[in-house]
Amino acid sequence: MILQMRSHLLLGGGRALYVGRFHELPRHRFAANAVLVGLDDAFELVDGDGRVGQHEAAFVRGWQWHALDFQGGRAAVLFLEPGVKLRHQVDASAVRAAVEIALGARHLQPWTELFQQALHLGPCPREVDARIARVAAWLAAPTRESAPADAVGLARRVGASTSLVEHRFSEQVGVPMGAYRAWHRMQAAAALALRGRSLTEVAHAAGFYDSAHFSRLFRGMFGLPPSKVFTDGLTGTLFETRVSGAP
């Protein structure tokens, strides 16, 4: 069984799995689509319209407001790269079993099977405008100084209007440009944290202004401060892999 009191983080191919104990998480919005699975019991999900539901497993679309209450239980949160969707309804029992195997093995094959079999995710090609693909590539490397980070500068660089780039990016990639950039920054930060870097080092190296900026955005995206994730006995693995179909 998964260790009862420690948190675990697996990263690879634009996807992430975090397992830990959670209480109430106030209103927040993930920058990528996510699958939530209670490992001990059902959890409460409050959607953006205030509707409350009890779930063993749930799919939360990227950049949609929601709140959660796990009442101190363990849960697995699987973050998918922006735009990727599920092909079937989530089977909580199948995902729990696959999470156990992936965490216990800590190597690539169970990590891949977690998505391909438990979540029915294979290659997910998307029709993306070549200009949008270029913008996505720049946003995925937010610390690169040679590329503009704002919508106006990026639109100018690909020879399109700002409104066109913003609209098509959200439509074709699945989340707004700011969310996509934030997701890649958070992945970079998590990878650095797994390598033993301090939160201050993580914040600067991942392209945030300072640790306060990093903490503020992290709390807004996940409903809890980064110190609760990265300084509470975290163990994990970083898989150097790419997922087919990313823009």
PDB file of C-alpha atoms in Angstrom:
ATOM      1  CA  MET A   1       0.000   0.000   0.000  1.00  0.00           C
ATOM      2  CA  ILE A   2       0.979   3.636  -0.465  1.00  0.00           C
ATOM      3  CA  LEU A   3       2.851   4.975   2.577  1.00  0.00           C
ATOM      4  CA  GLN A   4       0.265   6.478   4.902  1.00  0.00           C
ATOM      5  CA  MET A   5       1.915   9.706   6.027  1.00  0.00           C
ATOM      6  CA  ARG A   6       4.220  10.784   3.208  1.00  0.00           C
ATOM      7  CA  SER A   7       3.502  12.724   0.052  1.00  0.00           C
ATOM      8  CA  HIS A   8       4.575  11.538  -3.383  1.00  0.00           C
ATOM      9  CA  LEU A   9       5.110  13.360  -6.671  1.00  0.00           C
ATOM     10  CA  LEU A  10       5.734  11.791 -10.068  1.00  0.00           C
ATOM     11  CA  LEU A  11       6.409  13.992 -13.129  1.00  0.00           C
ATOM     12  CA  GLY A  12       6.832  13.175 -16.787  1.00  0.00           C
ATOM     13  CA  GLY A  13       5.647  13.983 -20.300  1.00  0.00           C
ATOM     14  CA  GLY A  14       3.717  17.071 -19.296  1.00  0.00           C
ATOM     15  CA  ARG A  15       1.756  15.096 -16.691  1.00  0.00           C
ATOM     16  CA  ALA A  16       2.005  14.932 -12.914  1.00  0.00           C
ATOM     17  CA  LEU A  17       0.715  12.737 -10.109  1.00  0.00           C
ATOM     18  CA  TYR A  18       0.586  14.019  -6.546  1.00  0.00           C
ATOM     19  CA  VAL A  19      -0.540  11.823  -3.659  1.00  0.00           C
ATOM     20  CA  GLY A  20      -0.945  13.168  -0.150  1.00  0.00           C
ATOM     21  CA  ARG A  21      -3.299  13.967   2.695  1.00  0.00           C
ATOM     22  CA  PHE A  22      -5.663  16.879   2.198  1.00  0.00           C
ATOM     23  CA  HIS A  23      -8.179  18.790   4.239  1.00  0.00           C
ATOM     24  CA  GLU A  24     -10.328  21.600   2.871  1.00  0.00           C
ATOM     25  CA  LEU A  25      -8.902  23.366  -0.188  1.00  0.00           C
ATOM     26  CA  PRO A  26     -10.528  26.775  -0.794  1.00  0.00           C
ATOM     27  CA  ARG A  27     -11.616  28.040  -4.179  1.00  0.00           C
ATOM     28  CA  HIS A  28      -8.860  27.691  -6.781  1.00  0.00           C
ATOM     29  CA  ARG A  29      -8.379  26.692 -10.407  1.00  0.00           C
ATOM     30  CA  PHE A  30      -5.878  24.272 -11.890  1.00  0.00           C
ATOM     31  CA  ALA A  31      -3.935  25.337 -14.977  1.00  0.00           C
ATOM     32  CA  ALA A  32      -4.424  21.899 -16.549  1.00  0.00           C
ATOM     33  CA  ASN A  33      -7.131  19.257 -16.673  1.00  0.00           C
ATOM     34  CA  ALA A  34      -7.013  17.009 -13.622  1.00  0.00           C
ATOM     35  CA  VAL A  35      -8.414  13.726 -12.338  1.00  0.00           C
ATOM     36  CA  LEU A  36      -9.047  13.501  -8.585  1.00  0.00           C
ATOM     37  CA  VAL A  37      -9.382  10.163  -6.823  1.00  0.00           C
ATOM     38  CA  GLY A  38     -10.072   9.634  -3.122  1.00  0.00           C
ATOM     39  CA  LEU A  39      -7.832   6.890  -1.744  1.00  0.00           C
ATOM     40  CA  ASP A  40      -9.584   6.516   1.616  1.00  0.00           C
ATOM     41  CA  ASP A  41     -13.098   7.782   1.045  1.00  0.00           C
ATOM     42  CA  ALA A  42     -15.246  10.040  -1.093  1.00  0.00           C
ATOM     43  CA  PHE A  43     -14.501  13.766  -1.178  1.00  0.00           C
ATOM     44  CA  GLU A  44     -16.550  16.905  -1.639  1.00  0.00           C
ATOM     45  CA  LEU A  45     -16.268  18.955  -4.828  1.00  0.00           C
ATOM     46  CA  VAL A  46     -17.845  22.394  -5.153  1.00  0.00           C
ATOM     47  CA  ASP A  47     -17.969  23.550  -8.781  1.00  0.00           C
ATOM     48  CA  GLY A  48     -17.755  27.110 -10.083  1.00  0.00           C
ATOM     49  CA  ASP A  49     -21.534  27.560  -9.807  1.00  0.00           C
ATOM     50  CA  GLY A  50     -21.576  26.502  -6.166  1.00  0.00           C
ATOM     51  CA  ARG A  51     -23.016  23.011  -6.735  1.00  0.00           C
ATOM     52  CA  VAL A  52     -21.790  20.512  -4.127  1.00  0.00           C
ATOM     53  CA  GLY A  53     -21.223  16.850  -4.897  1.00  0.00           C
ATOM     54  CA  GLN A  54     -19.661  13.804  -3.230  1.00  0.00           C
ATOM     55  CA  HIS A  55     -17.275  11.820  -5.445  1.00  0.00           C
ATOM     56  CA  GLU A  56     -14.894   8.894  -5.333  1.00  0.00           C
ATOM     57  CA  ALA A  57     -13.340  10.214  -8.547  1.00  0.00           C
ATOM     58  CA  ALA A  58     -13.879  13.370 -10.566  1.00  0.00           C
ATOM     59  CA  PHE A  59     -12.564  15.185 -13.640  1.00  0.00           C
ATOM     60  CA  VAL A  60     -11.876  18.907 -13.245  1.00  0.00           C
ATOM     61  CA  ARG A  61     -11.376  20.933 -16.392  1.00  0.00           C
ATOM     62  CA  GLY A  62      -8.396  23.252 -16.508  1.00  0.00           C
ATOM     63  CA  TRP A  63      -8.887  26.860 -15.416  1.00  0.00           C
ATOM     64  CA  GLN A  64     -12.336  26.189 -13.921  1.00  0.00           C
ATOM     65  CA  TRP A  65     -12.990  27.466 -10.410  1.00  0.00           C
ATOM     66  CA  HIS A  66     -13.704  24.823  -7.777  1.00  0.00           C
ATOM     67  CA  ALA A  67     -13.181  23.982  -4.098  1.00  0.00           C
ATOM     68  CA  LEU A  68     -12.453  20.636  -2.459  1.00  0.00           C
ATOM     69  CA  ASP A  69     -12.770  18.975   0.940  1.00  0.00           C
ATOM     70  CA  PHE A  70     -11.007  15.651   1.549  1.00  0.00           C
ATOM     71  CA  GLN A  71     -11.540  15.811   5.347  1.00  0.00           C
ATOM     72  CA  GLY A  72      -7.971  14.750   6.052  1.00  0.00           C
ATOM     73  CA  GLY A  73      -8.048  11.718   3.782  1.00  0.00           C
ATOM     74  CA  ARG A  74      -5.511  10.636   1.211  1.00  0.00           C
ATOM     75  CA  ALA A  75      -6.107  11.501  -2.424  1.00  0.00           C
ATOM     76  CA  ALA A  76      -4.388  11.194  -5.781  1.00  0.00           C
ATOM     77  CA  VAL A  77      -4.412  14.182  -8.117  1.00  0.00           C
ATOM     78  CA  LEU A  78      -3.377  13.440 -11.697  1.00  0.00           C
ATOM     79  CA  PHE A  79      -2.648  16.508 -13.799  1.00  0.00           C
ATOM     80  CA  LEU A  80      -2.879  16.073 -17.561  1.00  0.00           C
ATOM     81  CA  GLU A  81      -1.162  18.331 -20.062  1.00  0.00           C
ATOM     82  CA  PRO A  82      -3.470  21.224 -21.075  1.00  0.00           C
ATOM     83  CA  GLY A  83      -6.098  20.263 -23.637  1.00  0.00           C
ATOM     84  CA  VAL A  84      -6.030  16.490 -23.119  1.00  0.00           C
ATOM     85  CA  LYS A  85      -9.425  14.969 -22.360  1.00  0.00           C
ATOM     86  CA  LEU A  86     -10.653  11.648 -21.012  1.00  0.00           C
ATOM     87  CA  ARG A  87     -12.156   9.103 -23.385  1.00  0.00           C
ATOM     88  CA  HIS A  88     -14.194   7.287 -20.721  1.00  0.00           C
ATOM     89  CA  GLN A  89     -15.630   7.925 -17.294  1.00  0.00           C
ATOM     90  CA  VAL A  90     -13.079   7.512 -14.505  1.00  0.00           C
ATOM     91  CA  ASP A  91     -13.116   4.133 -12.729  1.00  0.00           C
ATOM     92  CA  ALA A  92     -11.961   5.003  -9.209  1.00  0.00           C
ATOM     93  CA  SER A  93     -10.931   1.427  -8.352  1.00  0.00           C
ATOM     94  CA  ALA A  94      -8.844   1.044 -11.514  1.00  0.00           C
ATOM     95  CA  VAL A  95      -7.091   4.367 -10.967  1.00  0.00           C
ATOM     96  CA  ARG A  96      -6.359   3.570  -7.296  1.00  0.00           C
ATOM     97  CA  ALA A  97      -4.741   0.269  -8.299  1.00  0.00           C
ATOM     98  CA  ALA A  98      -2.719   1.888 -11.088  1.00  0.00           C
ATOM     99  CA  VAL A  99      -1.524   4.674  -8.767  1.00  0.00           C
ATOM    100  CA  GLU A 100      -0.315   2.091  -6.239  1.00  0.00           C
ATOM    101  CA  ILE A 101       1.665   0.289  -8.944  1.00  0.00           C
ATOM    102  CA  ALA A 102       3.146   3.479 -10.431  1.00  0.00           C
ATOM    103  CA  LEU A 103       4.270   4.764  -7.046  1.00  0.00           C
ATOM    104  CA  GLY A 104       5.694   1.423  -5.982  1.00  0.00           C
ATOM    105  CA  ALA A 105       7.606   0.803  -9.210  1.00  0.00           C
ATOM    106  CA  ARG A 106       8.926   4.342  -9.819  1.00  0.00           C
ATOM    107  CA  HIS A 107       9.869   3.590 -13.413  1.00  0.00           C
ATOM    108  CA  LEU A 108       8.486   4.520 -16.801  1.00  0.00           C
ATOM    109  CA  GLN A 109       6.278   1.586 -17.817  1.00  0.00           C
ATOM    110  CA  PRO A 110       3.775   1.748 -14.906  1.00  0.00           C
ATOM    111  CA  TRP A 111       3.721   5.552 -15.255  1.00  0.00           C
ATOM    112  CA  THR A 112       2.715   5.224 -18.921  1.00  0.00           C
ATOM    113  CA  GLU A 113       0.181   2.486 -18.209  1.00  0.00           C
ATOM    114  CA  LEU A 114      -1.443   4.616 -15.519  1.00  0.00           C
ATOM    115  CA  PHE A 115      -2.679   6.944 -18.260  1.00  0.00           C
ATOM    116  CA  GLN A 116      -3.097   4.543 -21.157  1.00  0.00           C
ATOM    117  CA  GLN A 117      -5.039   1.873 -19.277  1.00  0.00           C
ATOM    118  CA  ALA A 118      -6.466   3.322 -16.062  1.00  0.00           C
ATOM    119  CA  LEU A 119      -7.462   6.648 -17.644  1.00  0.00           C
ATOM    120  CA  HIS A 120      -7.680   5.474 -21.259  1.00  0.00           C
ATOM    121  CA  LEU A 121      -5.314   8.179 -22.419  1.00  0.00           C
ATOM    122  CA  GLY A 122      -3.194   7.443 -25.451  1.00  0.00           C
ATOM    123  CA  PRO A 123      -1.723   9.867 -27.981  1.00  0.00           C
ATOM    124  CA  CYS A 124      -4.119  12.809 -28.212  1.00  0.00           C
ATOM    125  CA  PRO A 125      -3.298  14.755 -31.382  1.00  0.00           C
ATOM    126  CA  ARG A 126      -4.919  18.160 -31.733  1.00  0.00           C
ATOM    127  CA  GLU A 127      -5.358  20.406 -34.732  1.00  0.00           C
ATOM    128  CA  VAL A 128      -3.251  23.404 -33.770  1.00  0.00           C
ATOM    129  CA  ASP A 129      -2.537  26.413 -35.972  1.00  0.00           C
ATOM    130  CA  ALA A 130       1.212  26.647 -36.711  1.00  0.00           C
ATOM    131  CA  ARG A 131       1.268  30.133 -35.179  1.00  0.00           C
ATOM    132  CA  ILE A 132      -0.397  28.851 -32.007  1.00  0.00           C
ATOM    133  CA  ALA A 133       2.076  25.975 -31.833  1.00  0.00           C
ATOM    134  CA  ARG A 134       4.943  28.505 -31.903  1.00  0.00           C
ATOM    135  CA  VAL A 135       3.329  30.546 -29.148  1.00  0.00           C
ATOM    136  CA  ALA A 136       2.841  27.387 -27.059  1.00  0.00           C
ATOM    137  CA  ALA A 137       6.507  26.460 -27.506  1.00  0.00           C
ATOM    138  CA  TRP A 138       7.622  29.885 -26.253  1.00  0.00           C
ATOM    139  CA  LEU A 139       5.242  29.775 -23.291  1.00  0.00           C
ATOM    140  CA  ALA A 140       6.464  26.305 -22.369  1.00  0.00           C
ATOM    141  CA  ALA A 141       9.954  27.755 -21.824  1.00  0.00           C
ATOM    142  CA  PRO A 142       9.034  30.787 -19.671  1.00  0.00           C
ATOM    143  CA  THR A 143      12.556  31.471 -18.417  1.00  0.00           C
ATOM    144  CA  ARG A 144      13.951  31.966 -21.919  1.00  0.00           C
ATOM    145  CA  GLU A 145      14.646  35.675 -22.159  1.00  0.00           C
ATOM    146  CA  SER A 146      14.739  35.864 -25.966  1.00  0.00           C
ATOM    147  CA  ALA A 147      10.996  35.245 -26.358  1.00  0.00           C
ATOM    148  CA  PRO A 148       8.290  37.729 -25.289  1.00  0.00           C
ATOM    149  CA  ALA A 149       5.967  36.493 -22.560  1.00  0.00           C
ATOM    150  CA  ASP A 150       2.986  38.821 -23.013  1.00  0.00           C
ATOM    151  CA  ALA A 151       0.154  38.245 -25.493  1.00  0.00           C
ATOM    152  CA  VAL A 152       0.874  41.427 -27.468  1.00  0.00           C
ATOM    153  CA  GLY A 153       4.535  40.569 -27.997  1.00  0.00           C
ATOM    154  CA  LEU A 154       3.820  36.952 -28.892  1.00  0.00           C
ATOM    155  CA  ALA A 155       1.088  37.925 -31.359  1.00  0.00           C
ATOM    156  CA  ARG A 156       3.403  40.407 -33.033  1.00  0.00           C
ATOM    157  CA  ARG A 157       6.116  37.774 -33.272  1.00  0.00           C
ATOM    158  CA  VAL A 158       3.851  35.339 -35.168  1.00  0.00           C
ATOM    159  CA  GLY A 159       2.295  38.071 -37.338  1.00  0.00           C
ATOM    160  CA  ALA A 160      -1.257  37.928 -35.968  1.00  0.00           C
ATOM    161  CA  SER A 161      -3.566  40.106 -33.917  1.00  0.00           C
ATOM    162  CA  THR A 162      -3.580  39.740 -30.152  1.00  0.00           C
ATOM    163  CA  SER A 163      -7.287  38.869 -30.071  1.00  0.00           C
ATOM    164  CA  LEU A 164      -6.857  36.142 -32.690  1.00  0.00           C
ATOM    165  CA  VAL A 165      -3.935  34.541 -30.856  1.00  0.00           C
ATOM    166  CA  GLU A 166      -5.703  34.661 -27.481  1.00  0.00           C
ATOM    167  CA  HIS A 167      -8.942  33.212 -28.881  1.00  0.00           C
ATOM    168  CA  ARG A 168      -7.345  30.448 -30.931  1.00  0.00           C
ATOM    169  CA  PHE A 169      -4.937  29.518 -28.156  1.00  0.00           C
ATOM    170  CA  SER A 170      -7.775  28.922 -25.683  1.00  0.00           C
ATOM    171  CA  GLU A 171      -9.827  27.109 -28.317  1.00  0.00           C
ATOM    172  CA  GLN A 172      -7.060  24.848 -29.656  1.00  0.00           C
ATOM    173  CA  VAL A 173      -4.900  24.252 -26.592  1.00  0.00           C
ATOM    174  CA  GLY A 174      -7.722  24.106 -24.054  1.00  0.00           C
ATOM    175  CA  VAL A 175      -6.650  26.780 -21.555  1.00  0.00           C
ATOM    176  CA  PRO A 176      -5.765  30.493 -21.763  1.00  0.00           C
ATOM    177  CA  MET A 177      -2.187  31.501 -22.515  1.00  0.00           C
ATOM    178  CA  GLY A 178      -1.528  32.580 -18.941  1.00  0.00           C
ATOM    179  CA  ALA A 179      -2.682  29.229 -17.582  1.00  0.00           C
ATOM    180  CA  TYR A 180      -0.516  27.330 -20.052  1.00  0.00           C
ATOM    181  CA  ARG A 181       2.535  29.342 -19.093  1.00  0.00           C
ATOM    182  CA  ALA A 182       1.783  28.895 -15.385  1.00  0.00           C
ATOM    183  CA  TRP A 183       1.429  25.133 -15.799  1.00  0.00           C
ATOM    184  CA  HIS A 184       4.871  24.818 -17.396  1.00  0.00           C
ATOM    185  CA  ARG A 185       6.404  27.059 -14.748  1.00  0.00           C
ATOM    186  CA  MET A 186       4.897  24.921 -12.011  1.00  0.00           C
ATOM    187  CA  GLN A 187       6.220  21.758 -13.660  1.00  0.00           C
ATOM    188  CA  ALA A 188       9.697  23.278 -13.804  1.00  0.00           C
ATOM    189  CA  ALA A 189       9.421  24.317 -10.159  1.00  0.00           C
ATOM    190  CA  ALA A 190       8.283  20.850  -9.085  1.00  0.00           C
ATOM    191  CA  ALA A 191      11.143  19.188 -10.969  1.00  0.00           C
ATOM    192  CA  LEU A 192      13.651  21.459  -9.234  1.00  0.00           C
ATOM    193  CA  ALA A 193      12.086  20.767  -5.851  1.00  0.00           C
ATOM    194  CA  LEU A 194      12.416  17.029  -6.467  1.00  0.00           C
ATOM    195  CA  ARG A 195      16.118  17.609  -7.097  1.00  0.00           C
ATOM    196  CA  GLY A 196      16.467  19.127  -3.635  1.00  0.00           C
ATOM    197  CA  ARG A 197      16.443  22.841  -4.434  1.00  0.00           C
ATOM    198  CA  SER A 198      15.014  25.260  -1.847  1.00  0.00           C
ATOM    199  CA  LEU A 199      11.727  27.060  -2.515  1.00  0.00           C
ATOM    200  CA  THR A 200      13.607  30.335  -3.018  1.00  0.00           C
ATOM    201  CA  GLU A 201      15.903  28.718  -5.576  1.00  0.00           C
ATOM    202  CA  VAL A 202      12.943  27.018  -7.205  1.00  0.00           C
ATOM    203  CA  ALA A 203      11.038  30.300  -7.569  1.00  0.00           C
ATOM    204  CA  HIS A 204      13.879  32.145  -9.295  1.00  0.00           C
ATOM    205  CA  ALA A 205      15.000  29.266 -11.517  1.00  0.00           C
ATOM    206  CA  ALA A 206      11.444  28.572 -12.736  1.00  0.00           C
ATOM    207  CA  GLY A 207      10.926  32.197 -13.808  1.00  0.00           C
ATOM    208  CA  PHE A 208       8.936  33.687 -10.927  1.00  0.00           C
ATOM    209  CA  TYR A 209       9.748  37.175  -9.628  1.00  0.00           C
ATOM    210  CA  ASP A 210      10.467  35.890  -6.128  1.00  0.00           C
ATOM    211  CA  SER A 211       9.326  33.240  -3.651  1.00  0.00           C
ATOM    212  CA  ALA A 212       6.285  35.321  -2.647  1.00  0.00           C
ATOM    213  CA  HIS A 213       5.149  35.487  -6.293  1.00  0.00           C
ATOM    214  CA  PHE A 214       5.625  31.720  -6.614  1.00  0.00           C
ATOM    215  CA  SER A 215       3.724  31.019  -3.389  1.00  0.00           C
ATOM    216  CA  ARG A 216       0.842  33.303  -4.366  1.00  0.00           C
ATOM    217  CA  LEU A 217       0.364  31.669  -7.789  1.00  0.00           C
ATOM    218  CA  PHE A 218       0.822  28.184  -6.354  1.00  0.00           C
ATOM    219  CA  ARG A 219      -1.890  28.750  -3.741  1.00  0.00           C
ATOM    220  CA  GLY A 220      -4.221  30.175  -6.396  1.00  0.00           C
ATOM    221  CA  MET A 221      -3.729  27.102  -8.595  1.00  0.00           C
ATOM    222  CA  PHE A 222      -3.801  24.349  -5.985  1.00  0.00           C
ATOM    223  CA  GLY A 223      -5.517  25.775  -2.915  1.00  0.00           C
ATOM    224  CA  LEU A 224      -2.545  25.268  -0.580  1.00  0.00           C
ATOM    225  CA  PRO A 225       0.929  26.812  -0.158  1.00  0.00           C
ATOM    226  CA  PRO A 226       3.981  25.150  -1.781  1.00  0.00           C
ATOM    227  CA  SER A 227       5.523  24.523   1.639  1.00  0.00           C
ATOM    228  CA  LYS A 228       2.745  21.984   2.306  1.00  0.00           C
ATOM    229  CA  VAL A 229       3.790  20.038  -0.784  1.00  0.00           C
ATOM    230  CA  PHE A 230       7.556  20.407  -1.024  1.00  0.00           C
ATOM    231  CA  THR A 231       8.679  20.474   2.612  1.00  0.00           C
ATOM    232  CA  ASP A 232       6.573  17.739   4.183  1.00  0.00           C
ATOM    233  CA  GLY A 233       8.549  14.550   3.553  1.00  0.00           C
ATOM    234  CA  LEU A 234       7.997  14.660  -0.219  1.00  0.00           C
ATOM    235  CA  THR A 235       9.391  11.782  -2.263  1.00  0.00           C
ATOM    236  CA  GLY A 236       9.126  11.443  -5.994  1.00  0.00           C
ATOM    237  CA  THR A 237      10.465  10.654  -9.433  1.00  0.00           C
ATOM    238  CA  LEU A 238      11.047  12.711 -12.568  1.00  0.00           C
ATOM    239  CA  PHE A 239      10.601  10.777 -15.809  1.00  0.00           C
ATOM    240  CA  GLU A 240      12.373  12.203 -18.843  1.00  0.00           C
ATOM    241  CA  THR A 241       9.651  11.471 -21.359  1.00  0.00           C
ATOM    242  CA  ARG A 242       7.431  13.292 -23.842  1.00  0.00           C
ATOM    243  CA  VAL A 243       3.784  12.666 -24.604  1.00  0.00           C
ATOM    244  CA  SER A 244       2.713  12.460 -28.234  1.00  0.00           C
ATOM    245  CA  GLY A 245       0.228  15.102 -29.274  1.00  0.00           C
ATOM    246  CA  ALA A 246       1.568  18.031 -27.236  1.00  0.00           C
ATOM    247  CA  PRO A 247       1.460  21.296 -29.219  1.00  0.00           C
TER     248      PRO A 247
END
